[in-house]
Amino acid sequence: LSMCSKLCYAIGGAPNQVAISAASFFLQIYLLDIAHITPFHASLVLFIGKASGAVTDPIAGFFISKSRWTKIGRLMPWVLACTPFTMISYFFMWFLPPFVSGRVAWYVTFHCLFQALTTLFQVPYSALTMFLSTDQKDRDSATAYRMTMEVLGTLIGAALQGQIVASAHVSPHCTVNPSVNTTDSWHDTASIPDPSDPLSHQVIYMIAAGVIAGVYLLGIIVLFLGVKERDDPYALNSDRAIPFCKGLALTMKHGPYVKLTASFLLISTAVQLEQGNFVLFCTHAAGLRNHFQYLVVTILVSAALSVPFWQKFLQRFGKKCAACGISWMIPFAVMLVTIPNLILAYFVAFISGLSIAASLLLPWSMLPDVVDNFRLQNPHGKGHETIFYSSYVFFTKMSAGIGLGISAAGLEFAGYKPGICRQSDNVILTLKLFIGAVPAILILLGLFILLFYPITEESRKETKLALEELR
């Protein structure tokens, strides 16, 4: 693979991450403080949206596996077709409808559409890795390029959204007199303007949504012009596509895949909890209301810069060994929760970025190895790649949806009230748990499961030789 092809492939997936990043960091606080819906209803929006995206994964895998080869490939038409609809659904997800009674239904609808459409993009796009090259190093390198650009996309999304909408969460009342406890009279001291004002802060969110939706066009043009999809390099003319249900059953029985998925299911849930609650934590629990956008940028710059480091690390020491980097965020996140300090917050943001980069790169780098291992054990079937990728995304999205739903429901139970300068002690404690203790437990459990992942560097080389013989 040429560097140009790898770069074009990587750029193609960046817009999806730009949009997902903005939603991950800001959708919960937008629903609570701008749309003024209750934490319980916000939890419904977040969970149902993630669940709809998760349910779409196996459906997308089924239909994509049935697709026929076209002049531009089998996967590329799906990526091209869903992009314009993804842009529209993303924009309306941040639109504040003029009616109040059906507002929750509005956000559920467009969040579900957005999650489902990003799935229709992500499944064929990620499975495209298997059809760029037959060489493991080429695929690992393409994955590293992709992860670097996706982290940069995450950075761009959070930075764009953060810089554009920061003024919507900085109140002069809270800045001038932050120590006043307004919990008992929150209607009189709300820090968010009346949503009926056409020039109020929801317009800022719509501008940010329009800018990010436009980024999709650039990414899809670069992907289409710069990447050529190849047909299955290992399939014989006599090979038949594995039926989806049978392939799914075989996938769920494949030991390496089960262990990999279970491990990163827990780890990705931990990362989603960090992302979803970080802005709320900085705003309400750590006294960093005026710094959250810069802390988010610090996390993502650190993550983007460290992806090449992790790629070199896993090439030299192995992929399982590189997983230890995911645990680095645990002690520092606990320190930030117990000692909320501005300098410490930036240091924690930097370390968290290193860990997030490892958690993003490793599963997508290890999944092609699992697919190769499955191919070796099932040499006369084809079309199973989308089944692996769609079911993996299904489990990670479902776990993230459950985690975010529980998170928002926890804030409702703790008594979160939108638009006030100071939340109750129960809310602050809940936010600290969601930033410190809960992600730490999930990460440790995920790393423990990963210890039993059977594919080593030696077995990867043996699989590569065996597949070359087969080809």
JSON list of N, CA and C in Angstrom, two decimals, residues 1 49 70 91 166 181 242 264 296 304 311 315 348 374-375 383 427 471:
[
{"chain": "A", "resi": 1, "resn": "LEU", "atom": "N", "xyz": [0.84, -1.20, 0.00]},
{"chain": "A", "resi": 1, "resn": "LEU", "atom": "CA", "xyz": [0.00, 0.00, 0.00]},
{"chain": "A", "resi": 1, "resn": "LEU", "atom": "C", "xyz": [0.87, 1.25, 0.00]},
{"chain": "A", "resi": 49, "resn": "GLY", "atom": "N", "xyz": [-30.63, 5.80, 21.60]},
{"chain": "A", "resi": 49, "resn": "GLY", "atom": "CA", "xyz": [-29.83, 6.10, 20.42]},
{"chain": "A", "resi": 49, "resn": "GLY", "atom": "C", "xyz": [-28.71, 5.11, 20.24]},
{"chain": "A", "resi": 70, "resn": "THR", "atom": "N", "xyz": [-19.53, -4.52, -7.24]},
{"chain": "A", "resi": 70, "resn": "THR", "atom": "CA", "xyz": [-19.81, -3.49, -8.25]},
{"chain": "A", "resi": 70, "resn": "THR", "atom": "C", "xyz": [-18.49, -2.95, -8.78]},
{"chain": "A", "resi": 91, "resn": "PHE", "atom": "N", "xyz": [-27.32, 17.16, 11.90]},
{"chain": "A", "resi": 91, "resn": "PHE", "atom": "CA", "xyz": [-27.70, 18.56, 12.09]},
{"chain": "A", "resi": 91, "resn": "PHE", "atom": "C", "xyz": [-28.96, 18.69, 12.93]},
{"chain": "A", "resi": 166, "resn": "ALA", "atom": "N", "xyz": [-18.59, 27.04, 23.86]},
{"chain": "A", "resi": 166, "resn": "ALA", "atom": "CA", "xyz": [-18.12, 27.28, 25.23]},
{"chain": "A", "resi": 166, "resn": "ALA", "atom": "C", "xyz": [-18.92, 28.39, 25.91]},
{"chain": "A", "resi": 181, "resn": "ASN", "atom": "N", "xyz": [-24.74, 28.95, 46.78]},
{"chain": "A", "resi": 181, "resn": "ASN", "atom": "CA", "xyz": [-25.45, 27.69, 46.57]},
{"chain": "A", "resi": 181, "resn": "ASN", "atom": "C", "xyz": [-26.88, 28.01, 46.15]},
{"chain": "A", "resi": 242, "resn": "ILE", "atom": "N", "xyz": [-20.45, -17.37, 3.49]},
{"chain": "A", "resi": 242, "resn": "ILE", "atom": "CA", "xyz": [-21.02, -17.97, 4.69]},
{"chain": "A", "resi": 242, "resn": "ILE", "atom": "C", "xyz": [-22.37, -17.31, 4.97]},
{"chain": "A", "resi": 264, "resn": "PHE", "atom": "N", "xyz": [-12.60, -5.48, 25.36]},
{"chain": "A", "resi": 264, "resn": "PHE", "atom": "CA", "xyz": [-12.75, -4.09, 24.93]},
{"chain": "A", "resi": 264, "resn": "PHE", "atom": "C", "xyz": [-14.18, -3.59, 25.05]},
{"chain": "A", "resi": 296, "resn": "VAL", "atom": "N", "xyz": [-10.39, 19.22, 27.28]},
{"chain": "A", "resi": 296, "resn": "VAL", "atom": "CA", "xyz": [-10.80, 18.25, 26.26]},
{"chain": "A", "resi": 296, "resn": "VAL", "atom": "C", "xyz": [-9.79, 18.25, 25.11]},
{"chain": "A", "resi": 304, "resn": "ALA", "atom": "N", "xyz": [-3.81, 11.99, 19.90]},
{"chain": "A", "resi": 304, "resn": "ALA", "atom": "CA", "xyz": [-3.40, 12.02, 18.49]},
{"chain": "A", "resi": 304, "resn": "ALA", "atom": "C", "xyz": [-1.89, 11.87, 18.34]},
{"chain": "A", "resi": 311, "resn": "GLN", "atom": "N", "xyz": [1.85, 2.53, 17.95]},
{"chain": "A", "resi": 311, "resn": "GLN", "atom": "CA", "xyz": [2.07, 1.65, 16.80]},
{"chain": "A", "resi": 311, "resn": "GLN", "atom": "C", "xyz": [3.47, 1.06, 16.83]},
{"chain": "A", "resi": 315, "resn": "GLN", "atom": "N", "xyz": [4.50, -2.98, 17.67]},
{"chain": "A", "resi": 315, "resn": "GLN", "atom": "CA", "xyz": [5.33, -3.72, 16.72]},
{"chain": "A", "resi": 315, "resn": "GLN", "atom": "C", "xyz": [6.54, -4.34, 17.41]},
{"chain": "A", "resi": 348, "resn": "VAL", "atom": "N", "xyz": [-3.58, 15.16, 34.17]},
{"chain": "A", "resi": 348, "resn": "VAL", "atom": "CA", "xyz": [-4.48, 14.02, 34.03]},
{"chain": "A", "resi": 348, "resn": "VAL", "atom": "C", "xyz": [-5.03, 13.94, 32.60]},
{"chain": "A", "resi": 374, "resn": "PHE", "atom": "N", "xyz": [-9.66, -16.94, 12.01]},
{"chain": "A", "resi": 374, "resn": "PHE", "atom": "CA", "xyz": [-10.92, -17.59, 11.64]},
{"chain": "A", "resi": 374, "resn": "PHE", "atom": "C", "xyz": [-10.86, -18.11, 10.21]},
{"chain": "A", "resi": 375, "resn": "ARG", "atom": "N", "xyz": [-10.27, -17.32, 9.31]},
{"chain": "A", "resi": 375, "resn": "ARG", "atom": "CA", "xyz": [-10.14, -17.74, 7.91]},
{"chain": "A", "resi": 375, "resn": "ARG", "atom": "C", "xyz": [-9.34, -19.03, 7.80]},
{"chain": "A", "resi": 383, "resn": "GLY", "atom": "N", "xyz": [-16.82, -13.86, 2.90]},
{"chain": "A", "resi": 383, "resn": "GLY", "atom": "CA", "xyz": [-17.84, -12.89, 3.28]},
{"chain": "A", "resi": 383, "resn": "GLY", "atom": "C", "xyz": [-18.07, -12.77, 4.77]},
{"chain": "A", "resi": 427, "resn": "VAL", "atom": "N", "xyz": [-24.95, 15.02, 43.59]},
{"chain": "A", "resi": 427, "resn": "VAL", "atom": "CA", "xyz": [-24.61, 15.08, 42.17]},
{"chain": "A", "resi": 427, "resn": "VAL", "atom": "C", "xyz": [-23.09, 15.10, 41.98]},
{"chain": "A", "resi": 471, "resn": "ARG", "atom": "N", "xyz": [-3.30, -18.71, -0.28]},
{"chain": "A", "resi": 471, "resn": "ARG", "atom": "CA", "xyz": [-3.51, -17.77, -1.39]},
{"chain": "A", "resi": 471, "resn": "ARG", "atom": "C", "xyz": [-2.73, -18.24, -2.63]}
]
